[in-house]
C-alpha cells in the first residue's frame, strides 16, 4: 500500500484508535501503541502475514495483536466514510454506473448495466456445534471445504458496490441471491437498467444471464453471450483482485465464527 493511500485510510479511523497513554502504560507496562502502528499491523495481517510475524514487527504481545486487530476492524466497519455505495441508491447513481459499463462494452452495445453479480466461497475453519446448529450446512460439496457463500456486485472498475454473506457454503448462488436484501431492489430496477450474472441466477428483465449451450441456436445468441461476458468478467476480476491483495483469503479464516463477517 502506498503511503498516500495509508494516510487517507488512517484519517477517518484515527479518532477511534486513539488510546490514553497513562492508562495503557499502567495496564500493559509498555509504551502506547500508536494508531499508525495499529493500522499497519492490521493491514499486514490482512495482506497475509501471520499473527506471530505481525506482532513481532509491531512490537506487541500475543494478546496485544488480537486486541489491536479487533479494535481496528471495528473502527473500519463503523466508519461511514468507508461505506460502499449501493448501485440502486438513486437514478443518478444507476445512470453513472450504466455509462461506465457502456464505455467498456464493445461499440457500446450493452447500455443500462448497473452491476455484475456473482458468488464466491469464503473458506473458513469448520465451525463447532456450539457456534452453528448445522455444521454440515457450511460444507461445500463442490469445493470440498467449509465456507460462506458470499454474494457480491461490482462496478465497471471492479469496485464492490454491494455484498451479502448470510448463506452457508452448501447453499447455491440462486438461493443465496434471494436471501440478499439487495436482490429485491435489483429485480425491481427501472426499465432500461439491469444487472448481469451467470447461469446460476434467475433470468428476468432486470437480471441478464448468458444462453446455455442448448439455447445457442444462431449467431445472435453467441454474440449476446460475447457482449455479456465482456461485462460479467468484471466481478470475477474483482474477486481475484481482492484475494490477491488481501491474501488472508487464500487460506481458511481462522477466527471466531461470530467475527467471520467482519
PDB file of C-alpha atoms in Angstrom, residues 10-259:
ATOM      1  CA  UNK A  10      -5.939   6.342   8.587  1.00  0.00           C
ATOM      2  CA  UNK A  11      -7.504   9.802   8.645  1.00  0.00           C
ATOM      3  CA  UNK A  12     -11.174   8.844   9.216  1.00  0.00           C
ATOM      4  CA  UNK A  13     -10.458   5.980  11.654  1.00  0.00           C
ATOM      5  CA  UNK A  14      -7.688   7.609  13.675  1.00  0.00           C
ATOM      6  CA  UNK A  15     -10.016   9.079  16.362  1.00  0.00           C
ATOM      7  CA  UNK A  16     -11.381   5.603  17.111  1.00  0.00           C
ATOM      8  CA  UNK A  17      -7.847   4.210  17.519  1.00  0.00           C
ATOM      9  CA  UNK A  18      -6.528   6.794  19.975  1.00  0.00           C
ATOM     10  CA  UNK A  19      -5.804   5.479  23.479  1.00  0.00           C
ATOM     11  CA  UNK A  20      -4.985   7.090  26.815  1.00  0.00           C
ATOM     12  CA  UNK A  21      -1.203   6.860  27.228  1.00  0.00           C
ATOM     13  CA  UNK A  22      -1.204   6.707  31.042  1.00  0.00           C
ATOM     14  CA  UNK A  23      -3.885   4.028  31.307  1.00  0.00           C
ATOM     15  CA  UNK A  24      -2.269   2.000  28.555  1.00  0.00           C
ATOM     16  CA  UNK A  25       1.114   2.020  30.279  1.00  0.00           C
ATOM     17  CA  UNK A  26      -0.436   1.048  33.627  1.00  0.00           C
ATOM     18  CA  UNK A  27      -2.367  -1.821  32.061  1.00  0.00           C
ATOM     19  CA  UNK A  28       0.340  -3.249  29.799  1.00  0.00           C
ATOM     20  CA  UNK A  29       3.560  -1.893  31.268  1.00  0.00           C
ATOM     21  CA  UNK A  30       4.733  -0.843  27.810  1.00  0.00           C
ATOM     22  CA  UNK A  31       4.603   2.197  25.572  1.00  0.00           C
ATOM     23  CA  UNK A  32       1.352   3.237  23.929  1.00  0.00           C
ATOM     24  CA  UNK A  33       0.600   1.673  20.548  1.00  0.00           C
ATOM     25  CA  UNK A  34       0.005   4.473  18.054  1.00  0.00           C
ATOM     26  CA  UNK A  35      -2.924   4.475  15.603  1.00  0.00           C
ATOM     27  CA  UNK A  36      -0.384   4.284  12.770  1.00  0.00           C
ATOM     28  CA  UNK A  37       1.149   1.119  14.208  1.00  0.00           C
ATOM     29  CA  UNK A  38      -2.272  -0.411  14.889  1.00  0.00           C
ATOM     30  CA  UNK A  39      -3.453   0.132  11.323  1.00  0.00           C
ATOM     31  CA  UNK A  40      -0.138  -1.029   9.864  1.00  0.00           C
ATOM     32  CA  UNK A  41      -0.267  -4.309  11.785  1.00  0.00           C
ATOM     33  CA  UNK A  42      -3.871  -4.966  10.784  1.00  0.00           C
ATOM     34  CA  UNK A  43      -3.176  -4.299   7.107  1.00  0.00           C
ATOM     35  CA  UNK A  44      -0.129  -6.569   7.277  1.00  0.00           C
ATOM     36  CA  UNK A  45      -2.263  -9.348   8.763  1.00  0.00           C
ATOM     37  CA  UNK A  46      -4.998  -8.880   6.153  1.00  0.00           C
ATOM     38  CA  UNK A  47      -2.356  -8.987   3.420  1.00  0.00           C
ATOM     39  CA  UNK A  48      -1.358 -12.483   4.503  1.00  0.00           C
ATOM     40  CA  UNK A  49       1.191 -12.085   7.280  1.00  0.00           C
ATOM     41  CA  UNK A  50       0.890 -14.413  10.282  1.00  0.00           C
ATOM     42  CA  UNK A  51      -0.063 -13.243  13.759  1.00  0.00           C
ATOM     43  CA  UNK A  52       3.414 -14.011  15.100  1.00  0.00           C
ATOM     44  CA  UNK A  53       5.285 -12.198  12.333  1.00  0.00           C
ATOM     45  CA  UNK A  54       2.980  -9.204  12.559  1.00  0.00           C
ATOM     46  CA  UNK A  55       3.222  -8.833  16.329  1.00  0.00           C
ATOM     47  CA  UNK A  56       6.994  -9.266  16.172  1.00  0.00           C
ATOM     48  CA  UNK A  57       7.367  -6.425  13.682  1.00  0.00           C
ATOM     49  CA  UNK A  58       4.872  -4.302  15.596  1.00  0.00           C
ATOM     50  CA  UNK A  59       6.456  -4.944  18.974  1.00  0.00           C
ATOM     51  CA  UNK A  60       3.324  -6.153  20.772  1.00  0.00           C
ATOM     52  CA  UNK A  61       2.443  -9.226  22.811  1.00  0.00           C
ATOM     53  CA  UNK A  62       0.427 -12.200  21.601  1.00  0.00           C
ATOM     54  CA  UNK A  63      -2.727 -10.955  23.325  1.00  0.00           C
ATOM     55  CA  UNK A  64      -1.960  -7.420  22.192  1.00  0.00           C
ATOM     56  CA  UNK A  65      -2.071  -8.231  18.475  1.00  0.00           C
ATOM     57  CA  UNK A  66      -5.518  -9.806  18.843  1.00  0.00           C
ATOM     58  CA  UNK A  67      -6.796  -6.726  20.669  1.00  0.00           C
ATOM     59  CA  UNK A  68      -5.325  -4.420  18.029  1.00  0.00           C
ATOM     60  CA  UNK A  69      -6.894  -6.292  15.118  1.00  0.00           C
ATOM     61  CA  UNK A  70     -10.326  -6.333  16.766  1.00  0.00           C
ATOM     62  CA  UNK A  71     -10.186  -2.609  17.540  1.00  0.00           C
ATOM     63  CA  UNK A  72      -9.052  -1.649  14.032  1.00  0.00           C
ATOM     64  CA  UNK A  73     -11.594  -3.886  12.292  1.00  0.00           C
ATOM     65  CA  UNK A  74     -14.377  -2.434  14.452  1.00  0.00           C
ATOM     66  CA  UNK A  75     -13.224   1.088  13.563  1.00  0.00           C
ATOM     67  CA  UNK A  76     -13.116   0.309   9.839  1.00  0.00           C
ATOM     68  CA  UNK A  77     -16.570  -1.296   9.873  1.00  0.00           C
ATOM     69  CA  UNK A  78     -18.063   1.644  11.789  1.00  0.00           C
ATOM     70  CA  UNK A  79     -16.526   4.367   9.591  1.00  0.00           C
ATOM     71  CA  UNK A  80     -19.288   5.860   7.431  1.00  0.00           C
ATOM     72  CA  UNK A  81     -16.757   7.405   5.058  1.00  0.00           C
ATOM     73  CA  UNK A  82     -15.689   3.886   4.046  1.00  0.00           C
ATOM     74  CA  UNK A  83     -19.200   2.582   3.380  1.00  0.00           C
ATOM     75  CA  UNK A  84     -19.717   1.355  -0.165  1.00  0.00           C
ATOM     76  CA  UNK A  85     -22.451   2.977  -2.238  1.00  0.00           C
ATOM     77  CA  UNK A  86     -25.355   0.822  -3.343  1.00  0.00           C
ATOM     78  CA  UNK A  87     -25.903   0.661  -7.114  1.00  0.00           C
ATOM     79  CA  UNK A  88     -29.617   1.329  -6.562  1.00  0.00           C
ATOM     80  CA  UNK A  89     -29.393   4.297  -4.187  1.00  0.00           C
ATOM     81  CA  UNK A  90     -30.657   6.775  -6.808  1.00  0.00           C
ATOM     82  CA  UNK A  91     -31.438   7.046 -10.505  1.00  0.00           C
ATOM     83  CA  UNK A  92     -28.410   9.308 -10.947  1.00  0.00           C
ATOM     84  CA  UNK A  93     -26.227   6.613  -9.385  1.00  0.00           C
ATOM     85  CA  UNK A  94     -27.662   3.969 -11.726  1.00  0.00           C
ATOM     86  CA  UNK A  95     -27.081   6.159 -14.772  1.00  0.00           C
ATOM     87  CA  UNK A  96     -23.496   6.839 -13.701  1.00  0.00           C
ATOM     88  CA  UNK A  97     -22.797   3.116 -13.375  1.00  0.00           C
ATOM     89  CA  UNK A  98     -24.534   2.351 -16.675  1.00  0.00           C
ATOM     90  CA  UNK A  99     -22.453   4.938 -18.521  1.00  0.00           C
ATOM     91  CA  UNK A 100     -19.254   3.436 -17.122  1.00  0.00           C
ATOM     92  CA  UNK A 101     -20.228  -0.091 -18.194  1.00  0.00           C
ATOM     93  CA  UNK A 102     -21.243   1.120 -21.654  1.00  0.00           C
ATOM     94  CA  UNK A 103     -17.761   2.566 -22.104  1.00  0.00           C
ATOM     95  CA  UNK A 104     -16.176  -0.897 -21.764  1.00  0.00           C
ATOM     96  CA  UNK A 105     -18.768  -2.685 -23.916  1.00  0.00           C
ATOM     97  CA  UNK A 106     -17.531  -3.170 -27.486  1.00  0.00           C
ATOM     98  CA  UNK A 107     -19.112  -0.472 -29.658  1.00  0.00           C
ATOM     99  CA  UNK A 108     -21.313   0.462 -26.664  1.00  0.00           C
ATOM    100  CA  UNK A 109     -23.595  -2.458 -27.492  1.00  0.00           C
ATOM    101  CA  UNK A 110     -24.797  -3.063 -23.935  1.00  0.00           C
ATOM    102  CA  UNK A 111     -26.183   0.021 -22.221  1.00  0.00           C
ATOM    103  CA  UNK A 112     -28.039   0.199 -18.937  1.00  0.00           C
ATOM    104  CA  UNK A 113     -25.937  -2.256 -16.900  1.00  0.00           C
ATOM    105  CA  UNK A 114     -25.550  -1.114 -13.284  1.00  0.00           C
ATOM    106  CA  UNK A 115     -23.594  -4.054 -11.888  1.00  0.00           C
ATOM    107  CA  UNK A 116     -22.153  -7.553 -12.244  1.00  0.00           C
ATOM    108  CA  UNK A 117     -23.214 -10.291  -9.814  1.00  0.00           C
ATOM    109  CA  UNK A 118     -21.563 -13.499  -8.721  1.00  0.00           C
ATOM    110  CA  UNK A 119     -20.980 -15.703  -5.718  1.00  0.00           C
ATOM    111  CA  UNK A 120     -17.699 -16.611  -4.045  1.00  0.00           C
ATOM    112  CA  UNK A 121     -16.965 -19.223  -1.394  1.00  0.00           C
ATOM    113  CA  UNK A 122     -15.053 -17.697   1.514  1.00  0.00           C
ATOM    114  CA  UNK A 123     -13.195 -20.587   3.119  1.00  0.00           C
ATOM    115  CA  UNK A 124     -13.480 -20.804   6.905  1.00  0.00           C
ATOM    116  CA  UNK A 125     -12.387 -23.311   9.508  1.00  0.00           C
ATOM    117  CA  UNK A 126     -15.070 -25.868  10.313  1.00  0.00           C
ATOM    118  CA  UNK A 127     -17.427 -24.226  12.832  1.00  0.00           C
ATOM    119  CA  UNK A 128     -18.312 -26.088  16.020  1.00  0.00           C
ATOM    120  CA  UNK A 129     -21.760 -27.259  17.055  1.00  0.00           C
ATOM    121  CA  UNK A 130     -21.667 -24.565  19.736  1.00  0.00           C
ATOM    122  CA  UNK A 131     -21.360 -21.875  17.050  1.00  0.00           C
ATOM    123  CA  UNK A 132     -23.879 -23.127  14.483  1.00  0.00           C
ATOM    124  CA  UNK A 133     -26.824 -25.555  14.661  1.00  0.00           C
ATOM    125  CA  UNK A 134     -25.840 -27.444  11.484  1.00  0.00           C
ATOM    126  CA  UNK A 135     -22.131 -27.737  10.766  1.00  0.00           C
ATOM    127  CA  UNK A 136     -22.691 -29.693   7.537  1.00  0.00           C
ATOM    128  CA  UNK A 137     -24.573 -26.730   6.024  1.00  0.00           C
ATOM    129  CA  UNK A 138     -21.264 -24.876   5.761  1.00  0.00           C
ATOM    130  CA  UNK A 139     -19.516 -27.628   3.793  1.00  0.00           C
ATOM    131  CA  UNK A 140     -19.446 -27.079   0.046  1.00  0.00           C
ATOM    132  CA  UNK A 141     -19.502 -30.381  -1.823  1.00  0.00           C
ATOM    133  CA  UNK A 142     -18.357 -28.635  -5.000  1.00  0.00           C
ATOM    134  CA  UNK A 143     -15.239 -27.079  -3.461  1.00  0.00           C
ATOM    135  CA  UNK A 144     -14.769 -29.711  -0.737  1.00  0.00           C
ATOM    136  CA  UNK A 145     -14.258 -27.151   2.007  1.00  0.00           C
ATOM    137  CA  UNK A 146     -16.137 -25.273   4.694  1.00  0.00           C
ATOM    138  CA  UNK A 147     -17.130 -21.737   3.871  1.00  0.00           C
ATOM    139  CA  UNK A 148     -19.657 -18.968   3.472  1.00  0.00           C
ATOM    140  CA  UNK A 149     -21.434 -18.170   0.218  1.00  0.00           C
ATOM    141  CA  UNK A 150     -20.609 -14.512  -0.390  1.00  0.00           C
ATOM    142  CA  UNK A 151     -22.818 -12.698  -2.887  1.00  0.00           C
ATOM    143  CA  UNK A 152     -21.346  -9.518  -4.354  1.00  0.00           C
ATOM    144  CA  UNK A 153     -21.895  -6.920  -7.051  1.00  0.00           C
ATOM    145  CA  UNK A 154     -19.299  -4.620  -8.604  1.00  0.00           C
ATOM    146  CA  UNK A 155     -18.997  -1.676 -10.977  1.00  0.00           C
ATOM    147  CA  UNK A 156     -17.030  -1.407 -14.217  1.00  0.00           C
ATOM    148  CA  UNK A 157     -13.797  -0.721 -12.308  1.00  0.00           C
ATOM    149  CA  UNK A 158     -14.152  -3.932 -10.270  1.00  0.00           C
ATOM    150  CA  UNK A 159     -15.096  -2.000  -7.134  1.00  0.00           C
ATOM    151  CA  UNK A 160     -17.638  -3.735  -4.920  1.00  0.00           C
ATOM    152  CA  UNK A 161     -20.932  -1.875  -4.615  1.00  0.00           C
ATOM    153  CA  UNK A 162     -22.769  -4.453  -2.515  1.00  0.00           C
ATOM    154  CA  UNK A 163     -22.280  -7.755  -0.726  1.00  0.00           C
ATOM    155  CA  UNK A 164     -24.042 -10.347   1.413  1.00  0.00           C
ATOM    156  CA  UNK A 165     -22.649 -13.253   3.450  1.00  0.00           C
ATOM    157  CA  UNK A 166     -25.834 -14.625   5.036  1.00  0.00           C
ATOM    158  CA  UNK A 167     -25.674 -18.076   3.422  1.00  0.00           C
ATOM    159  CA  UNK A 168     -23.570 -21.113   4.386  1.00  0.00           C
ATOM    160  CA  UNK A 169     -21.298 -22.739   1.818  1.00  0.00           C
ATOM    161  CA  UNK A 170     -23.707 -25.545   0.959  1.00  0.00           C
ATOM    162  CA  UNK A 171     -26.250 -23.067  -0.443  1.00  0.00           C
ATOM    163  CA  UNK A 172     -26.211 -22.359  -4.186  1.00  0.00           C
ATOM    164  CA  UNK A 173     -25.944 -18.899  -5.705  1.00  0.00           C
ATOM    165  CA  UNK A 174     -29.595 -18.678  -6.770  1.00  0.00           C
ATOM    166  CA  UNK A 175     -30.852 -19.280  -3.224  1.00  0.00           C
ATOM    167  CA  UNK A 176     -28.177 -17.098  -1.625  1.00  0.00           C
ATOM    168  CA  UNK A 177     -29.161 -14.303  -4.018  1.00  0.00           C
ATOM    169  CA  UNK A 178     -32.801 -14.478  -2.927  1.00  0.00           C
ATOM    170  CA  UNK A 179     -31.742 -14.097   0.725  1.00  0.00           C
ATOM    171  CA  UNK A 180     -29.873 -10.892  -0.129  1.00  0.00           C
ATOM    172  CA  UNK A 181     -31.850  -7.728   0.631  1.00  0.00           C
ATOM    173  CA  UNK A 182     -30.419  -6.042  -2.457  1.00  0.00           C
ATOM    174  CA  UNK A 183     -31.941  -8.752  -4.673  1.00  0.00           C
ATOM    175  CA  UNK A 184     -35.415  -7.229  -4.296  1.00  0.00           C
ATOM    176  CA  UNK A 185     -34.100  -3.861  -5.475  1.00  0.00           C
ATOM    177  CA  UNK A 186     -32.249  -5.458  -8.384  1.00  0.00           C
ATOM    178  CA  UNK A 187     -35.338  -7.328  -9.555  1.00  0.00           C
ATOM    179  CA  UNK A 188     -37.297  -4.064  -9.346  1.00  0.00           C
ATOM    180  CA  UNK A 189     -34.853  -1.899 -11.312  1.00  0.00           C
ATOM    181  CA  UNK A 190     -36.488   0.743 -13.551  1.00  0.00           C
ATOM    182  CA  UNK A 191     -36.949  -0.129 -17.216  1.00  0.00           C
ATOM    183  CA  UNK A 192     -33.688   0.280 -19.106  1.00  0.00           C
ATOM    184  CA  UNK A 193     -31.460  -0.733 -16.188  1.00  0.00           C
ATOM    185  CA  UNK A 194     -30.270  -4.231 -15.337  1.00  0.00           C
ATOM    186  CA  UNK A 195     -27.511  -6.337 -13.790  1.00  0.00           C
ATOM    187  CA  UNK A 196     -25.614  -9.226 -15.384  1.00  0.00           C
ATOM    188  CA  UNK A 197     -24.743 -12.609 -13.887  1.00  0.00           C
ATOM    189  CA  UNK A 198     -24.035 -16.215 -14.845  1.00  0.00           C
ATOM    190  CA  UNK A 199     -26.488 -19.065 -15.409  1.00  0.00           C
ATOM    191  CA  UNK A 200     -26.776 -19.811 -11.697  1.00  0.00           C
ATOM    192  CA  UNK A 201     -29.074 -16.798 -11.333  1.00  0.00           C
ATOM    193  CA  UNK A 202     -32.731 -16.439 -12.376  1.00  0.00           C
ATOM    194  CA  UNK A 203     -33.271 -14.669 -15.697  1.00  0.00           C
ATOM    195  CA  UNK A 204     -35.513 -11.589 -15.556  1.00  0.00           C
ATOM    196  CA  UNK A 205     -35.957  -8.223 -17.263  1.00  0.00           C
ATOM    197  CA  UNK A 206     -33.534  -6.691 -14.767  1.00  0.00           C
ATOM    198  CA  UNK A 207     -31.088  -9.597 -14.438  1.00  0.00           C
ATOM    199  CA  UNK A 208     -29.493 -10.830 -17.656  1.00  0.00           C
ATOM    200  CA  UNK A 209     -27.709 -14.180 -17.855  1.00  0.00           C
ATOM    201  CA  UNK A 210     -25.977 -15.876 -20.827  1.00  0.00           C
ATOM    202  CA  UNK A 211     -27.566 -18.516 -23.038  1.00  0.00           C
ATOM    203  CA  UNK A 212     -26.508 -22.046 -22.172  1.00  0.00           C
ATOM    204  CA  UNK A 213     -25.160 -24.417 -24.835  1.00  0.00           C
ATOM    205  CA  UNK A 214     -28.582 -25.849 -25.640  1.00  0.00           C
ATOM    206  CA  UNK A 215     -30.067 -22.383 -26.112  1.00  0.00           C
ATOM    207  CA  UNK A 216     -27.474 -21.189 -28.616  1.00  0.00           C
ATOM    208  CA  UNK A 217     -29.279 -21.661 -31.936  1.00  0.00           C
ATOM    209  CA  UNK A 218     -27.798 -18.858 -34.017  1.00  0.00           C
ATOM    210  CA  UNK A 219     -25.017 -16.285 -34.221  1.00  0.00           C
ATOM    211  CA  UNK A 220     -27.108 -13.692 -32.419  1.00  0.00           C
ATOM    212  CA  UNK A 221     -27.224 -15.929 -29.362  1.00  0.00           C
ATOM    213  CA  UNK A 222     -23.443 -16.402 -29.295  1.00  0.00           C
ATOM    214  CA  UNK A 223     -22.954 -12.686 -29.951  1.00  0.00           C
ATOM    215  CA  UNK A 224     -25.159 -11.894 -26.972  1.00  0.00           C
ATOM    216  CA  UNK A 225     -23.037 -14.165 -24.785  1.00  0.00           C
ATOM    217  CA  UNK A 226     -19.875 -12.470 -26.033  1.00  0.00           C
ATOM    218  CA  UNK A 227     -21.040  -8.959 -25.206  1.00  0.00           C
ATOM    219  CA  UNK A 228     -22.461 -10.069 -21.872  1.00  0.00           C
ATOM    220  CA  UNK A 229     -19.197 -11.770 -20.898  1.00  0.00           C
ATOM    221  CA  UNK A 230     -17.295  -8.526 -21.545  1.00  0.00           C
ATOM    222  CA  UNK A 231     -19.154  -7.023 -18.609  1.00  0.00           C
ATOM    223  CA  UNK A 232     -19.704 -10.112 -16.471  1.00  0.00           C
ATOM    224  CA  UNK A 233     -15.984 -10.844 -16.205  1.00  0.00           C
ATOM    225  CA  UNK A 234     -15.601  -7.728 -14.060  1.00  0.00           C
ATOM    226  CA  UNK A 235     -16.995  -9.438 -10.968  1.00  0.00           C
ATOM    227  CA  UNK A 236     -14.612 -12.367 -11.437  1.00  0.00           C
ATOM    228  CA  UNK A 237     -11.769  -9.879 -11.735  1.00  0.00           C
ATOM    229  CA  UNK A 238     -12.990  -8.105  -8.594  1.00  0.00           C
ATOM    230  CA  UNK A 239     -12.845 -11.307  -6.552  1.00  0.00           C
ATOM    231  CA  UNK A 240      -9.417 -12.119  -7.968  1.00  0.00           C
ATOM    232  CA  UNK A 241      -8.028  -8.672  -7.220  1.00  0.00           C
ATOM    233  CA  UNK A 242      -9.399  -8.773  -3.683  1.00  0.00           C
ATOM    234  CA  UNK A 243      -7.932 -12.188  -2.876  1.00  0.00           C
ATOM    235  CA  UNK A 244      -4.583 -11.247  -4.436  1.00  0.00           C
ATOM    236  CA  UNK A 245      -4.360  -8.044  -2.385  1.00  0.00           C
ATOM    237  CA  UNK A 246      -5.802  -9.339   0.887  1.00  0.00           C
ATOM    238  CA  UNK A 247      -4.108 -12.727   0.946  1.00  0.00           C
ATOM    239  CA  UNK A 248      -5.721 -13.726   4.213  1.00  0.00           C
ATOM    240  CA  UNK A 249      -8.465 -15.060   1.909  1.00  0.00           C
ATOM    241  CA  UNK A 250      -6.057 -17.510   0.274  1.00  0.00           C
ATOM    242  CA  UNK A 251      -6.441 -19.778   3.279  1.00  0.00           C
ATOM    243  CA  UNK A 252      -9.254 -20.665   5.646  1.00  0.00           C
ATOM    244  CA  UNK A 253     -10.168 -17.838   8.015  1.00  0.00           C
ATOM    245  CA  UNK A 254      -9.051 -18.914  11.473  1.00  0.00           C
ATOM    246  CA  UNK A 255     -11.217 -16.566  13.528  1.00  0.00           C
ATOM    247  CA  UNK A 256     -14.210 -16.969  15.823  1.00  0.00           C
ATOM    248  CA  UNK A 257     -17.262 -17.706  13.706  1.00  0.00           C
ATOM    249  CA  UNK A 258     -19.054 -14.611  15.006  1.00  0.00           C
ATOM    250  CA  UNK A 259     -16.249 -12.459  13.574  1.00  0.00           C
TER     251      UNK A 259
END
